[in-house]
PDB file of C-alpha atoms in Angstrom:
ATOM      1  CA  ASP T   1       4.604  18.358 -10.941  1.00  0.00           C
ATOM      2  CA  ARG T   2       3.915  15.141  -9.074  1.00  0.00           C
ATOM      3  CA  ILE T   3       7.435  14.756  -7.686  1.00  0.00           C
ATOM      4  CA  ALA T   4       7.942  18.248  -6.439  1.00  0.00           C
ATOM      5  CA  ARG T   5       8.793  18.419  -2.839  1.00  0.00           C
ATOM      6  CA  LEU T   6       6.822  20.051  -0.081  1.00  0.00           C
ATOM      7  CA  ASP T   7       8.578  22.485   2.373  1.00  0.00           C
ATOM      8  CA  GLU T   8       8.526  21.500   6.065  1.00  0.00           C
ATOM      9  CA  SER T   9       5.540  23.420   7.013  1.00  0.00           C
ATOM     10  CA  GLN T  10       3.579  21.698   4.111  1.00  0.00           C
ATOM     11  CA  ALA T  11       4.712  18.300   4.884  1.00  0.00           C
ATOM     12  CA  ARG T  12       3.533  18.748   8.586  1.00  0.00           C
ATOM     13  CA  LEU T  13       0.182  19.943   7.584  1.00  0.00           C
ATOM     14  CA  THR T  14      -0.179  17.279   5.066  1.00  0.00           C
ATOM     15  CA  LEU T  15       0.710  14.491   7.659  1.00  0.00           C
ATOM     16  CA  ARG T  16      -1.572  16.159  10.260  1.00  0.00           C
ATOM     17  CA  LYS T  17      -4.460  15.932   7.675  1.00  0.00           C
ATOM     18  CA  LEU T  18      -3.716  12.363   6.815  1.00  0.00           C
ATOM     19  CA  ALA T  19      -3.630  11.452  10.447  1.00  0.00           C
ATOM     20  CA  LYS T  20      -6.987  12.971  11.136  1.00  0.00           C
ATOM     21  CA  PHE T  21      -8.354  11.203   7.834  1.00  0.00           C
ATOM     22  CA  HIS T  22      -7.051   7.768   9.080  1.00  0.00           C
ATOM     23  CA  ALA T  23      -8.401   8.436  12.504  1.00  0.00           C
ATOM     24  CA  THR T  24     -11.894   8.817  11.203  1.00  0.00           C
ATOM     25  CA  SER T  25     -11.983   5.043  10.914  1.00  0.00           C
ATOM     26  CA  ALA T  26     -11.406   4.719  14.589  1.00  0.00           C
ATOM     27  CA  VAL T  27     -14.069   7.321  15.397  1.00  0.00           C
ATOM     28  CA  LEU T  28     -16.461   5.522  13.011  1.00  0.00           C
ATOM     29  CA  ASN T  29     -15.717   1.989  14.440  1.00  0.00           C
ATOM     30  CA  GLU T  30     -16.210   3.359  17.963  1.00  0.00           C
ATOM     31  CA  ARG T  31     -19.591   5.161  17.132  1.00  0.00           C
ATOM     32  CA  THR T  32     -20.952   2.511  14.748  1.00  0.00           C
ATOM     33  CA  PRO T  33     -19.075  -0.862  15.289  1.00  0.00           C
ATOM     34  CA  LYS T  34     -18.206  -2.698  12.265  1.00  0.00           C
ATOM     35  CA  ILE T  35     -19.546   0.026  10.092  1.00  0.00           C
ATOM     36  CA  LEU T  36     -16.515  -0.589   7.580  1.00  0.00           C
ATOM     37  CA  THR T  37     -16.664  -4.548   7.666  1.00  0.00           C
ATOM     38  CA  ASN T  38     -18.173  -4.814   4.435  1.00  0.00           C
ATOM     39  CA  LEU T  39     -16.171  -2.087   2.742  1.00  0.00           C
ATOM     40  CA  GLN T  40     -15.129  -3.484  -0.640  1.00  0.00           C
ATOM     41  CA  GLY T  41     -13.024  -0.513  -1.969  1.00  0.00           C
ATOM     42  CA  GLY T  42      -9.405  -0.427  -2.420  1.00  0.00           C
ATOM     43  CA  PHE T  43      -7.303  -1.592  -5.527  1.00  0.00           C
ATOM     44  CA  LEU T  44      -5.869  -4.680  -3.866  1.00  0.00           C
ATOM     45  CA  ARG T  45      -8.401  -7.374  -3.538  1.00  0.00           C
ATOM     46  CA  ARG T  46      -8.769 -11.010  -4.742  1.00  0.00           C
ATOM     47  CA  THR T  47     -11.604 -10.046  -7.039  1.00  0.00           C
ATOM     48  CA  ASN T  48      -9.643  -7.451  -9.083  1.00  0.00           C
ATOM     49  CA  ARG T  49      -6.637  -8.935 -10.488  1.00  0.00           C
ATOM     50  CA  ALA T  50      -5.584  -5.935 -12.369  1.00  0.00           C
ATOM     51  CA  PHE T  51      -2.480  -5.302 -10.265  1.00  0.00           C
ATOM     52  CA  GLN T  52      -1.260  -8.939 -10.367  1.00  0.00           C
ATOM     53  CA  PRO T  53       1.121  -8.208 -13.317  1.00  0.00           C
ATOM     54  CA  PHE T  54       2.581  -5.203 -11.621  1.00  0.00           C
ATOM     55  CA  HIS T  55       3.357  -7.188  -8.520  1.00  0.00           C
ATOM     56  CA  GLU T  56       4.806  -9.906 -10.454  1.00  0.00           C
ATOM     57  CA  GLY T  57       6.912  -7.416 -12.546  1.00  0.00           C
ATOM     58  CA  MET T  58       8.154  -5.789  -9.516  1.00  0.00           C
ATOM     59  CA  VAL T  59       9.550  -9.170  -8.208  1.00  0.00           C
ATOM     60  CA  GLU T  60      11.227  -9.772 -11.521  1.00  0.00           C
ATOM     61  CA  VAL T  61      12.679  -6.163 -11.313  1.00  0.00           C
ATOM     62  CA  CYS T  62      13.992  -7.057  -7.783  1.00  0.00           C
ATOM     63  CA  ALA T  63      15.368 -10.481  -9.053  1.00  0.00           C
ATOM     64  CA  ASN T  64      17.228  -8.791 -11.862  1.00  0.00           C
ATOM     65  CA  PHE T  65      18.756  -6.293  -9.402  1.00  0.00           C
ATOM     66  CA  ALA T  66      19.658  -9.092  -7.069  1.00  0.00           C
ATOM     67  CA  ASP T  67      21.399 -10.956  -9.841  1.00  0.00           C
ATOM     68  CA  ASN T  68      23.482  -7.914 -10.842  1.00  0.00           C
ATOM     69  CA  CYS T  69      24.353  -7.085  -7.083  1.00  0.00           C
ATOM     70  CA  GLU T  70      27.586  -8.609  -5.812  1.00  0.00           C
ATOM     71  CA  GLU T  71      26.221  -9.007  -2.218  1.00  0.00           C
ATOM     72  CA  LEU T  72      22.999 -10.725  -3.245  1.00  0.00           C
ATOM     73  CA  GLY T  73      23.693 -12.508  -6.645  1.00  0.00           C
ATOM     74  CA  PRO T  74      21.878 -15.507  -8.230  1.00  0.00           C
ATOM     75  CA  TYR T  75      20.998 -17.028  -4.677  1.00  0.00           C
ATOM     76  CA  TYR T  76      18.580 -14.197  -4.037  1.00  0.00           C
ATOM     77  CA  LYS T  77      17.558 -14.009  -7.733  1.00  0.00           C
ATOM     78  CA  GLU T  78      16.171 -17.569  -7.503  1.00  0.00           C
ATOM     79  CA  LYS T  79      14.618 -17.039  -4.204  1.00  0.00           C
ATOM     80  CA  LEU T  80      12.816 -14.001  -5.365  1.00  0.00           C
ATOM     81  CA  LEU T  81      11.707 -15.704  -8.706  1.00  0.00           C
ATOM     82  CA  LYS T  82      10.285 -18.645  -6.604  1.00  0.00           C
ATOM     83  CA  LEU T  83       8.174 -15.952  -4.724  1.00  0.00           C
ATOM     84  CA  LYS T  84       6.688 -14.580  -8.008  1.00  0.00           C
ATOM     85  CA  PRO T  85       3.709 -16.901  -8.227  1.00  0.00           C
ATOM     86  CA  TYR T  86       2.644 -16.124  -4.765  1.00  0.00           C
ATOM     87  CA  ILE T  87       3.268 -12.555  -4.566  1.00  0.00           C
ATOM     88  CA  PHE T  88      -0.047 -11.268  -5.358  1.00  0.00           C
ATOM     89  CA  GLU T  89      -1.959 -13.386  -2.775  1.00  0.00           C
ATOM     90  CA  TYR T  90       0.585 -12.429  -0.247  1.00  0.00           C
ATOM     91  CA  SER T  91      -0.119  -8.826  -1.014  1.00  0.00           C
ATOM     92  CA  VAL T  92      -3.857  -9.262  -0.951  1.00  0.00           C
ATOM     93  CA  ARG T  93      -3.502 -11.049   2.307  1.00  0.00           C
ATOM     94  CA  SER T  94      -1.960  -8.235   3.877  1.00  0.00           C
ATOM     95  CA  PHE T  95      -5.132  -6.182   3.452  1.00  0.00           C
ATOM     96  CA  ASP T  96      -7.356  -9.129   4.913  1.00  0.00           C
ATOM     97  CA  PRO T  97      -8.931  -7.742   8.461  1.00  0.00           C
ATOM     98  CA  LYS T  98      -7.627  -9.544  11.377  1.00  0.00           C
ATOM     99  CA  GLU T  99     -10.094 -10.715  14.049  1.00  0.00           C
ATOM    100  CA  GLY T 100     -10.511  -7.748  16.685  1.00  0.00           C
ATOM    101  CA  HIS T 101      -9.110  -5.272  14.197  1.00  0.00           C
ATOM    102  CA  PHE T 102     -11.132  -2.856  12.281  1.00  0.00           C
ATOM    103  CA  LEU T 103     -10.610  -1.646   8.422  1.00  0.00           C
ATOM    104  CA  THR T 104      -9.027   1.737   7.997  1.00  0.00           C
ATOM    105  CA  LEU T 105      -9.954   4.355   5.461  1.00  0.00           C
ATOM    106  CA  ILE T 106      -6.615   5.471   3.676  1.00  0.00           C
ATOM    107  CA  HIS T 107      -6.027   7.990   0.826  1.00  0.00           C
ATOM    108  CA  GLY T 108      -3.762   5.643  -1.223  1.00  0.00           C
ATOM    109  CA  ASP T 109      -2.765   8.433  -3.777  1.00  0.00           C
ATOM    110  CA  ILE T 110      -0.993  11.158  -2.076  1.00  0.00           C
ATOM    111  CA  TRP T 111       1.010  12.780  -4.580  1.00  0.00           C
ATOM    112  CA  THR T 112       1.668  16.460  -4.391  1.00  0.00           C
ATOM    113  CA  THR T 113      -0.698  17.078  -7.255  1.00  0.00           C
ATOM    114  CA  ASN T 114      -3.414  15.674  -5.208  1.00  0.00           C
ATOM    115  CA  ILE T 115      -2.716  18.261  -2.484  1.00  0.00           C
ATOM    116  CA  MET T 116      -4.088  21.836  -2.388  1.00  0.00           C
ATOM    117  CA  PHE T 117      -2.823  24.565  -0.021  1.00  0.00           C
ATOM    118  CA  SER T 118      -4.335  28.036   0.289  1.00  0.00           C
TER     119      SER T 118
END
């Protein structure tokens, strides 16, 4: 059941393990500078546009929500729809490495069905 909840001890253990996994990037970069520079993994990159329809679709969902929300209304619907042609590039750009920073390994699929406890 992928939406089953973890109890507190399981959640704490999972977060500790994820933190260690993420920290391996810092250790790798410290021991072997720029080792991850050419890492081409990940689902969100310019050369793989498979997720572009998903991103654009989510903007439409948000725009429709705004249109039906009294506090937001048509004004925000239009703003969101104007964002739609650019949303994929903005999303990809958020993964571009910044000068002086290093890439980080992430799990990216941390559902309860992907966790094993003994």
